[in-house]
XYZ file of C-alpha atoms in Angstrom:
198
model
C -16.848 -0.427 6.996
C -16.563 0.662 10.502
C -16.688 4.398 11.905
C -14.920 5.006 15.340
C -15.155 8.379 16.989
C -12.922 9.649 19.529
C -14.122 13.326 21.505
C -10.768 15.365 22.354
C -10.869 17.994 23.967
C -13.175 20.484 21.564
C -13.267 18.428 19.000
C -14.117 14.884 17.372
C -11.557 12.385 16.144
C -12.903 10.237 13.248
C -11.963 7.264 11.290
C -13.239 4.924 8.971
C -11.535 1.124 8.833
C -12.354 -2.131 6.766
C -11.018 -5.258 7.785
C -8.632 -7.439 5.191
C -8.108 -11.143 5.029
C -5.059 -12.360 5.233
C -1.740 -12.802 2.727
C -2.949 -10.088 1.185
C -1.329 -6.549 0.010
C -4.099 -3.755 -0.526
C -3.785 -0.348 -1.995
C -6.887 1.524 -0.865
C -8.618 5.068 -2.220
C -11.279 6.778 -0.206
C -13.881 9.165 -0.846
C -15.726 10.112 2.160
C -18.803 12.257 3.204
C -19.460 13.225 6.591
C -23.864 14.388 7.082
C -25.156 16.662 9.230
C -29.123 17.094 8.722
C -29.242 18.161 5.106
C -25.665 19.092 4.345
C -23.416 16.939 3.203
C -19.258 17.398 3.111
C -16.508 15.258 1.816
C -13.387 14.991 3.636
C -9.679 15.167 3.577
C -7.927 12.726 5.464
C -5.108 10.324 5.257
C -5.016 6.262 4.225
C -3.276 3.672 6.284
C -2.924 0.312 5.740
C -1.409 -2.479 8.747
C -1.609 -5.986 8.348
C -5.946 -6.224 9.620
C -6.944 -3.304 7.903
C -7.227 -0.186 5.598
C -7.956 3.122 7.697
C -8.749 6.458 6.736
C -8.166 9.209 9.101
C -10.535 12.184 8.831
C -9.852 15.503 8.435
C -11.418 19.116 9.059
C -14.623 17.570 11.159
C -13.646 19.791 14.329
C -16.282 19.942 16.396
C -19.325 19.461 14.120
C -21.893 16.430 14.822
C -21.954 14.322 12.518
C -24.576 11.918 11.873
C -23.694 9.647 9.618
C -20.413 8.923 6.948
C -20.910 7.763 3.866
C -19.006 7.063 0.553
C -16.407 4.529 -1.172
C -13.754 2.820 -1.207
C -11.698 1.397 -3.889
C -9.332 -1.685 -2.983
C -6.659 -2.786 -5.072
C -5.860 -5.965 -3.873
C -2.665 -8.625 -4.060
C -3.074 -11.231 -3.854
C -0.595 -14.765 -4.266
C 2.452 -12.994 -3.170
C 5.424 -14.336 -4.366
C 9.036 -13.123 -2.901
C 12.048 -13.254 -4.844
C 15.541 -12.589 -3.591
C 18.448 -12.047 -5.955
C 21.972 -11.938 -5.129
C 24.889 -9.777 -7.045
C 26.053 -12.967 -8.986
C 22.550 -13.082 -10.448
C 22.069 -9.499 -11.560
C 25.631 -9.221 -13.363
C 23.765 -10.267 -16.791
C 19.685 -10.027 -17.803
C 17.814 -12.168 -15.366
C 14.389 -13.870 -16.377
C 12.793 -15.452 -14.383
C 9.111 -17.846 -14.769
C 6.721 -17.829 -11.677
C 4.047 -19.608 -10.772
C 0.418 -18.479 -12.725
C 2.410 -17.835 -16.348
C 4.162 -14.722 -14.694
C 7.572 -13.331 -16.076
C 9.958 -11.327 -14.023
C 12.760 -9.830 -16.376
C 15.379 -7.828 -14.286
C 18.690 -6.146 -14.966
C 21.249 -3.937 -12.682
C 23.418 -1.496 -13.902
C 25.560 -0.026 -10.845
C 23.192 1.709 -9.111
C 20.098 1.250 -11.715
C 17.632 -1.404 -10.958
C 15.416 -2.294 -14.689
C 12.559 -4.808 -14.469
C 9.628 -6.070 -16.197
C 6.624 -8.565 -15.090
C 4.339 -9.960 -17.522
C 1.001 -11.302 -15.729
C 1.692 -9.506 -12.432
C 2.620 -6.357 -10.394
C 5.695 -5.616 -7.823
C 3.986 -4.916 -4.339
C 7.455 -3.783 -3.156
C 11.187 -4.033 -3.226
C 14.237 -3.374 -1.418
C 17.829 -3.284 -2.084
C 21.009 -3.885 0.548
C 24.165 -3.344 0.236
C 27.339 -5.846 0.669
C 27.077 -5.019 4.518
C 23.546 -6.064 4.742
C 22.065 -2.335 5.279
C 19.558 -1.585 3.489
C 19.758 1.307 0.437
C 17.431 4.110 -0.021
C 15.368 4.283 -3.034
C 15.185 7.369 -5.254
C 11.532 8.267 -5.324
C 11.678 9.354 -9.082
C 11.820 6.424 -11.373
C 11.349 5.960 -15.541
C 10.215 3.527 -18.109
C 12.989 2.718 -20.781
C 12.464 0.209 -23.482
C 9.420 -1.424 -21.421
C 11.181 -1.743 -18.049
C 10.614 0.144 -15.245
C 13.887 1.753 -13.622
C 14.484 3.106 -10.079
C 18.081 4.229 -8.532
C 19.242 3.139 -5.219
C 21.882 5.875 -3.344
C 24.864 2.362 -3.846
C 25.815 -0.361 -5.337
C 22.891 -3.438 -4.567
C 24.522 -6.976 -3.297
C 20.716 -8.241 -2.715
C 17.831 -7.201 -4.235
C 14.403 -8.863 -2.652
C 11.145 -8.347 -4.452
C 7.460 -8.909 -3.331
C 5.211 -9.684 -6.447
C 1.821 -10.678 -6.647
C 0.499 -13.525 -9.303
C -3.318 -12.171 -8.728
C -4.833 -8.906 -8.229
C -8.422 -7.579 -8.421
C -10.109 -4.529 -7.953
C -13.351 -4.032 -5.624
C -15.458 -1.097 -4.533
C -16.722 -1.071 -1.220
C -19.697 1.202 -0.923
C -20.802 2.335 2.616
C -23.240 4.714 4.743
C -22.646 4.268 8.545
C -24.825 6.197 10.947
C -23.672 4.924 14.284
C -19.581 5.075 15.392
C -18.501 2.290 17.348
C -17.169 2.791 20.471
C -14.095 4.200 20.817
C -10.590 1.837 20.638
C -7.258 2.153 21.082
C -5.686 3.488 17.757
C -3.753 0.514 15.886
C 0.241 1.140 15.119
C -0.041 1.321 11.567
C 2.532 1.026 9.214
C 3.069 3.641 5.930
C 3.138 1.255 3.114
C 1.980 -2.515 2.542
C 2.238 -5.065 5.150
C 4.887 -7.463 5.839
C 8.154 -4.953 4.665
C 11.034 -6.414 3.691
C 13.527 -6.820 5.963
C-alpha cells in the first residue's frame, strides 16, 4: 500500500493506493487510521478503482500531521472474465448458457425486465442497448424472484452484454505506512470496474 500526500493551501491531501495485476475486476473496502503521536483516528473517504489500482481518498485530515496510516483493506477480486453478448433473437425464450470452469448463466427478458442466474460465478457488470445502439439506463433498485436476480432498464433491450467472472477470491491487505511518497499527478479514475462496456 502506498500513501501520497499532497499540501494545498491550509491543508493536506491524502490517499492511500494498491496496485492490481492485470485482467482483473476488484471490489475494494477500506478501513483506515490516520496517527498522530498517541492518538489514533479512522477516516472517511471515498474508494476508486481504474484499471492499475484501488485508491482511497481521505477525508477530514485538514491540516493535522500525520505520521503514519494504518489499517485494511479487503479485495474482492475477479478474476477469468468472461463477456457474453446476447442479441434480441436470443432473449425471446429462457437462455442457458455453459461457460468455461462448470459455470451456468441462465437469463430471461421480459420487455423491459432483465432475470438471470449464474451457478459457479458472479456478474462483474452489464449493460443493455437499445435497437439504435444507445445504451439504456439501469434502474438502481433490483429483486430476487424465484432464484434470479432482476433489474429494469428505462426500454426495450436489442443487446444485452455481460461481464462475468469464472474465479473470484477474497484477500486482506493489512498495512501501516509511516512515510508518503512524493507527491504525483492524481490518476483519472473511473467510478465502477475497469474496462466498461461499451
Amino acid at each position: 500500500v502506498h500513501w501520497h500526500q499532497e499540501e494545498q493551501q491550509s491543508h493536506f491531501k491524502q490517499r492511500l493506493s494498491v496496485a492490481l495485476p492485470e485482467n482483473v475486476a476488484v471490489q475494494p473496502d477500506w478501513e483506515v487510521y490516520a496517527h498522530h503521536r498517541e492518538s489514533r483516528v479512522r477516516l472517511n473517504g471515498a474508494s476508486m478503482v481504474d484499471n492499475q489500482q484501488a485508491t482511497f481518498l481521505c477525508r477530514d485530515i485538514g491540516s493535522r500531521r500525520t505520521d503514519q496510516m494504518s489499517g485494511s483493506v479487503l479485495l474482492n477480486v475477479f478474476g477469468q472474465i468472461e463477456r457474453v453478448t446476447l442479441r434480441q433473437q436470443d432473449l425471446d425464450n429462457m437462455c442457458c448458457l455453459k461457460m468455461p470452469g462448470n459455470t451456468y448463466l441462465d437469463l430471461t427478458l421480459d420487455k423491459n425486465r432483465l432475470s438471470y442466474m449464474v451457478l459457479g460465478g458472479d456478474v462483474v457488470q452489464l449493460a443493455a442497448y437499445d435497437d439504435q445502439g444507445r445504451r439504456l439506463m439501469q434502474d438502481p433498485a433490483w429483486r430476487f424472484q424465484a432464484g434470479m436476480k432482476s433489474v429494469y432498464f428505462w426500454g426495450v433491450p436489442d443487446k444485452v452484454v455481460l461481464d462475468i467472472s469464472t474465479q473470484t477470491q477474497v484477500s486482506r491487505l493489512n498495512f501501516k505506512v509511516t512515510e508518503p511518497l512524493e507527491p504525483i499527478t492524481r490518476p483519472q479514475y473511473t467510478t465502477s470496474l475497469p474496462a466498461l462496456i461499451r
